[in-house]
Coordinates of C-alpha atoms in Angstrom, one line a residue:
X17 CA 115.2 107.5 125.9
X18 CA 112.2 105.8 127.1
X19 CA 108.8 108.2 126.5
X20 CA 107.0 108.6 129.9
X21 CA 103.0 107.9 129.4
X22 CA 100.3 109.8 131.6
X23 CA 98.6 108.3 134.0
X24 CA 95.7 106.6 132.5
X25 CA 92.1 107.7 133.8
X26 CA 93.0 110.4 135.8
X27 CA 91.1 113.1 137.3
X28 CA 91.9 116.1 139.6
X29 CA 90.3 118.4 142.0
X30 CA 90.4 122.3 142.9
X31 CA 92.6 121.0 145.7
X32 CA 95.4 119.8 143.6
X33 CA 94.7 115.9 144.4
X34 CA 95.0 113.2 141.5
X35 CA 93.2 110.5 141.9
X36 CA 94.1 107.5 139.5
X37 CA 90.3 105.9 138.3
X38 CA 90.6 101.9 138.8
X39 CA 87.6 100.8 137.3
X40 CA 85.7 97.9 139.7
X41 CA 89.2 96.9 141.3
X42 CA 88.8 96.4 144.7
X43 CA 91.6 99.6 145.5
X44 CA 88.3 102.1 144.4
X45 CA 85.7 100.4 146.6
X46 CA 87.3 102.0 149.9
X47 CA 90.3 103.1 148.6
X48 CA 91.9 104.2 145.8
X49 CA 95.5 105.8 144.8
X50 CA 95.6 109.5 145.4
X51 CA 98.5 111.5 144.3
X52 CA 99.1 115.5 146.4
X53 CA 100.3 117.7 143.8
X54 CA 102.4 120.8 144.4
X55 CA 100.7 123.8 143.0
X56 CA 103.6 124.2 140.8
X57 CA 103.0 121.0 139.2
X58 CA 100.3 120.7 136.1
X59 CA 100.3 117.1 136.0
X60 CA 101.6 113.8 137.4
X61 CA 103.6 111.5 135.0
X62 CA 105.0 108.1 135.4
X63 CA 107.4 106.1 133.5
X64 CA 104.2 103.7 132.4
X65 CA 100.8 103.3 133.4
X66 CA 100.3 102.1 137.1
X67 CA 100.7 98.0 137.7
X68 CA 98.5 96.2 140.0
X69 CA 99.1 92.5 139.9
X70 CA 95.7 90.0 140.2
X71 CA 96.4 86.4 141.2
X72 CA 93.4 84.3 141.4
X73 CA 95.4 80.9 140.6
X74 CA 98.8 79.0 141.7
X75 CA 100.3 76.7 138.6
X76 CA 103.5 77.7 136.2
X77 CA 102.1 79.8 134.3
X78 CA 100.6 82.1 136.7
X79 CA 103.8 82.3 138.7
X80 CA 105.8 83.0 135.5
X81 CA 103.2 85.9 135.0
X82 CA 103.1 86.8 138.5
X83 CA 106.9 87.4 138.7
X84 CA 106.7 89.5 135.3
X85 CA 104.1 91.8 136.4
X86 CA 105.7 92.3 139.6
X87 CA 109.1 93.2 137.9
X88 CA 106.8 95.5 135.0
X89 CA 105.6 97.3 138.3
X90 CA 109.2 97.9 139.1
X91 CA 109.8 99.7 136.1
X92 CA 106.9 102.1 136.3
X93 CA 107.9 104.5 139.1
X94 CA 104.8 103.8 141.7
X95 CA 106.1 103.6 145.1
X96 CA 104.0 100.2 146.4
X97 CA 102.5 97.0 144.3
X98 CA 99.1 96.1 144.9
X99 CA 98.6 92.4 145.0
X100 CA 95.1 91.2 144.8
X101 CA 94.8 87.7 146.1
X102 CA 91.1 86.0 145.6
X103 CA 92.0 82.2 145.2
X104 CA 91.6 78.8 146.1
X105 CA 94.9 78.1 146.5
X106 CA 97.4 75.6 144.0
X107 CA 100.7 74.1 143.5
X108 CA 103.2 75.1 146.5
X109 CA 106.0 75.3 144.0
X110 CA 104.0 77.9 141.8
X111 CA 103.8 79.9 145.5
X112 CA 107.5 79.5 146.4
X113 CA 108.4 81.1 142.9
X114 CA 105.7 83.8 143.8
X115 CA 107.1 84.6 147.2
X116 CA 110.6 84.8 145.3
X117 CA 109.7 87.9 143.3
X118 CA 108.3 89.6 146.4
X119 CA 111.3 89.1 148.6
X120 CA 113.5 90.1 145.5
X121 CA 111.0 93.1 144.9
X122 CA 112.9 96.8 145.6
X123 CA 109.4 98.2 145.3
X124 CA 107.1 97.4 148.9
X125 CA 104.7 94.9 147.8
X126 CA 101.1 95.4 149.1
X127 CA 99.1 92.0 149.7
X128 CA 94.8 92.5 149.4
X129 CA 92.6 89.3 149.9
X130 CA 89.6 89.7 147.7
X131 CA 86.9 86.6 148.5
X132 CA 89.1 84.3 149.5
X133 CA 92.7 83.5 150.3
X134 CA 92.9 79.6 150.8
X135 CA 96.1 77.6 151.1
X136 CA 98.9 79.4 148.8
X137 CA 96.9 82.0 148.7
X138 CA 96.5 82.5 152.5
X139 CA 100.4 82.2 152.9
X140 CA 101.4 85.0 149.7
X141 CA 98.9 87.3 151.5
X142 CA 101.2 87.0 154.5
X143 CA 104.4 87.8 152.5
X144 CA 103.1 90.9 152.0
X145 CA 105.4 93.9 152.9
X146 CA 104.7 94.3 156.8
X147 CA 101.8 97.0 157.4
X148 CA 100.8 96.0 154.1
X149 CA 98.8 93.4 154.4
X150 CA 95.0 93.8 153.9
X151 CA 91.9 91.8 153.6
X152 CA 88.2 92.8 152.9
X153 CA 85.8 92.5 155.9
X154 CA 84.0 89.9 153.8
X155 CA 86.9 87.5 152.8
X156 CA 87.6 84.5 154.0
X157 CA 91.7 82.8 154.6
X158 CA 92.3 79.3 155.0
X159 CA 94.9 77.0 156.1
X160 CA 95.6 73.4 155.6
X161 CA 98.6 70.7 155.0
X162 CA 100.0 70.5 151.9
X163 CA 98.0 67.5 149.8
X164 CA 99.3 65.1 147.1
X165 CA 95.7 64.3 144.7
X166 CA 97.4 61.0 144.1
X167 CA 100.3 58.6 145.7
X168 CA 101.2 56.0 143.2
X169 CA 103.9 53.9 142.7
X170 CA 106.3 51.8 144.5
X171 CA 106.4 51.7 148.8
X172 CA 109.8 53.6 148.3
X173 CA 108.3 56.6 146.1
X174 CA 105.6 57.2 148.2
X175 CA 107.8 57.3 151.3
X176 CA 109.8 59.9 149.5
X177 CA 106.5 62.3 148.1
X178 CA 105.4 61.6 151.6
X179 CA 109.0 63.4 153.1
X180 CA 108.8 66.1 150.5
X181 CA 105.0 67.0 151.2
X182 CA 106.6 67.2 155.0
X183 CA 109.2 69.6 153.4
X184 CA 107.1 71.5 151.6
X185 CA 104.8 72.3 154.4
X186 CA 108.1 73.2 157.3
X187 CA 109.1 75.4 154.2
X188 CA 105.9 77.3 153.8
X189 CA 105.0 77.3 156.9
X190 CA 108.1 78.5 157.9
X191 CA 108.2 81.4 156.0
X192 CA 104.6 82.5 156.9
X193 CA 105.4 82.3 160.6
X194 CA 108.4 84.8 160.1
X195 CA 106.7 87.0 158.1
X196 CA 103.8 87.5 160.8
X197 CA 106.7 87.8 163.6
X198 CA 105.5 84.2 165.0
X199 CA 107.6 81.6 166.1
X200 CA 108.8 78.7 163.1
X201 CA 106.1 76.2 164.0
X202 CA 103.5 78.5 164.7
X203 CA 101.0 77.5 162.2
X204 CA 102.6 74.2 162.0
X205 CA 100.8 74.0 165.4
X206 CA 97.7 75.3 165.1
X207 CA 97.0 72.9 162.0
X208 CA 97.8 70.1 163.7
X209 CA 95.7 71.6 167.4
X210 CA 93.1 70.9 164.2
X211 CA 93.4 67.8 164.1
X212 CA 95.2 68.2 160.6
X213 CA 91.8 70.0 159.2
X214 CA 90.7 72.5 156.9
X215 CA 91.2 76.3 159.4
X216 CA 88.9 78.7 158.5
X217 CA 89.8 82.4 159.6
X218 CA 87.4 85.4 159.6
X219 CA 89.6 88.9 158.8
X220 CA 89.9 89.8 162.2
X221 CA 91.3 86.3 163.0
X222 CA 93.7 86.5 160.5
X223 CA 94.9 89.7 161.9
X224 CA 94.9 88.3 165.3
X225 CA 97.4 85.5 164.4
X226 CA 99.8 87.9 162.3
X227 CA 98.6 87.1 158.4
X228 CA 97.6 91.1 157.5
X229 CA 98.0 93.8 159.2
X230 CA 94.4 95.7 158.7
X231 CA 91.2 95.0 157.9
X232 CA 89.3 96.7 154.7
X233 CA 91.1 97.9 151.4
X234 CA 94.2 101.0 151.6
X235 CA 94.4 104.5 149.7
X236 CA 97.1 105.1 148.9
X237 CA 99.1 108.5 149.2
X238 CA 101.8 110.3 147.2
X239 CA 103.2 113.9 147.4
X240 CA 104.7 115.2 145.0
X241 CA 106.5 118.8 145.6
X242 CA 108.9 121.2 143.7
X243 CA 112.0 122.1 145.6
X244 CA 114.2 125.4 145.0
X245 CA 117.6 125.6 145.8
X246 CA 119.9 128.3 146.2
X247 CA 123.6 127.8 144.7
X248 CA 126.0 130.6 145.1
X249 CA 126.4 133.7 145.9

């Protein structure tokens, strides 16, 4: 049988709240993850400590670690996973793997934009669970086509990486526009009303086109109670 572990860094009030200590991650500064105890209850376990998943990069090996902490967050008993995005952006392959694990996810996954969301990192904030999705008043999300650093090689290969970058971006694109309840070439639209161009978005922009839902970081609540009852007479 697995052995449960306390909640690390815990403290609790007269008032029977528990109220998990994160340290400088972004959930304390405005938020944090607060736990309503029962009276009855002396103290608040979980099957492991409390996951919240960081991504600041989009390549193999931080999707491969992305979709492991997501499924170690799985097995810990929290009811949401925090997801705090403050990149540049990266490979669209490493995103579609990253989007994977959150639409396979049983567990709501929540979506934070720290700094920046740029690119990939723009559209994972968006595949957040819906009412979700957050972003600090001071970030910053960004949109753009999908880029290939370098074309080289014959007329024929670069037709083809030319067709799949066009791929890539209906794909991602795609996806986004669903997730924010827009229509498929939504942002497919807006980038190219750009002239094809870097979009920057302030927070309330992004929530105006659909990409979180609120502005400023979530606490987050769970009760926990003791119920009696009655079999037999």
């Amino acid at each position: 049988m697995q052995r449960k572990k306390r909640l690390s860094g815990v403290r609790c009030d007269g008032d029977g709240d528990v109220s998990e200590e994160l340290g400088q991650d972004p959930l304390k500064a405005g938020g944090g993850i607060v736990f309503r105890l029962s009276p009855l209850i002396g103290s608040v376990e979980l099957r492991s400590d409390p996951v919240i998943v960081r991504v600041n990069a989009f390549d193999e090996e931080s999707a491969a670690l992305f979709t492991y902490m997501v499924s170690l967050a799985q097995s810990t008993g929290q009811p949401v996973i925090p997801v705090v995005i403050d990149s540049y952006g990266g490979d669209v392959y490493a995103l579609l793997s990253m989007i994977s694990a959150i639409r396979t996810s049983p567990v709501p996954v929540m979506t934070m934009v720290q700094g920046k969301a740029m690119s990939c990192g723009a559209i994972l904030a968006a595949l957040g669970s819906p009412g979700l999705r957050y972003v600090d008043q001071d970030a910053f999300i960004m949109l753009h086509d999908s880029a290939q650093a370098e074309m080289n090689g014959k007329v024929e290969e670069i037709r083809s990486m030319a067709s799949q970058l066009e791929a890539l971006n209906k794909k991602i694109y795609g996806l986004m526009a669903k997730a924010c309840g827009k229509k498929e070439k939504y942002f497919l639209d807006l980038i190219h009303k750009a002239s094809h161009s870097e979009i920057f978005m302030t927070p309330d922009e992004a929530v105006k086109h659909g990409i979180v839902d609120h502005v400023g970081y979530p606490t987050l609540k769970c009760s926990i109670d003791v119920k009696f009852d009655i079999v037999g007479g």
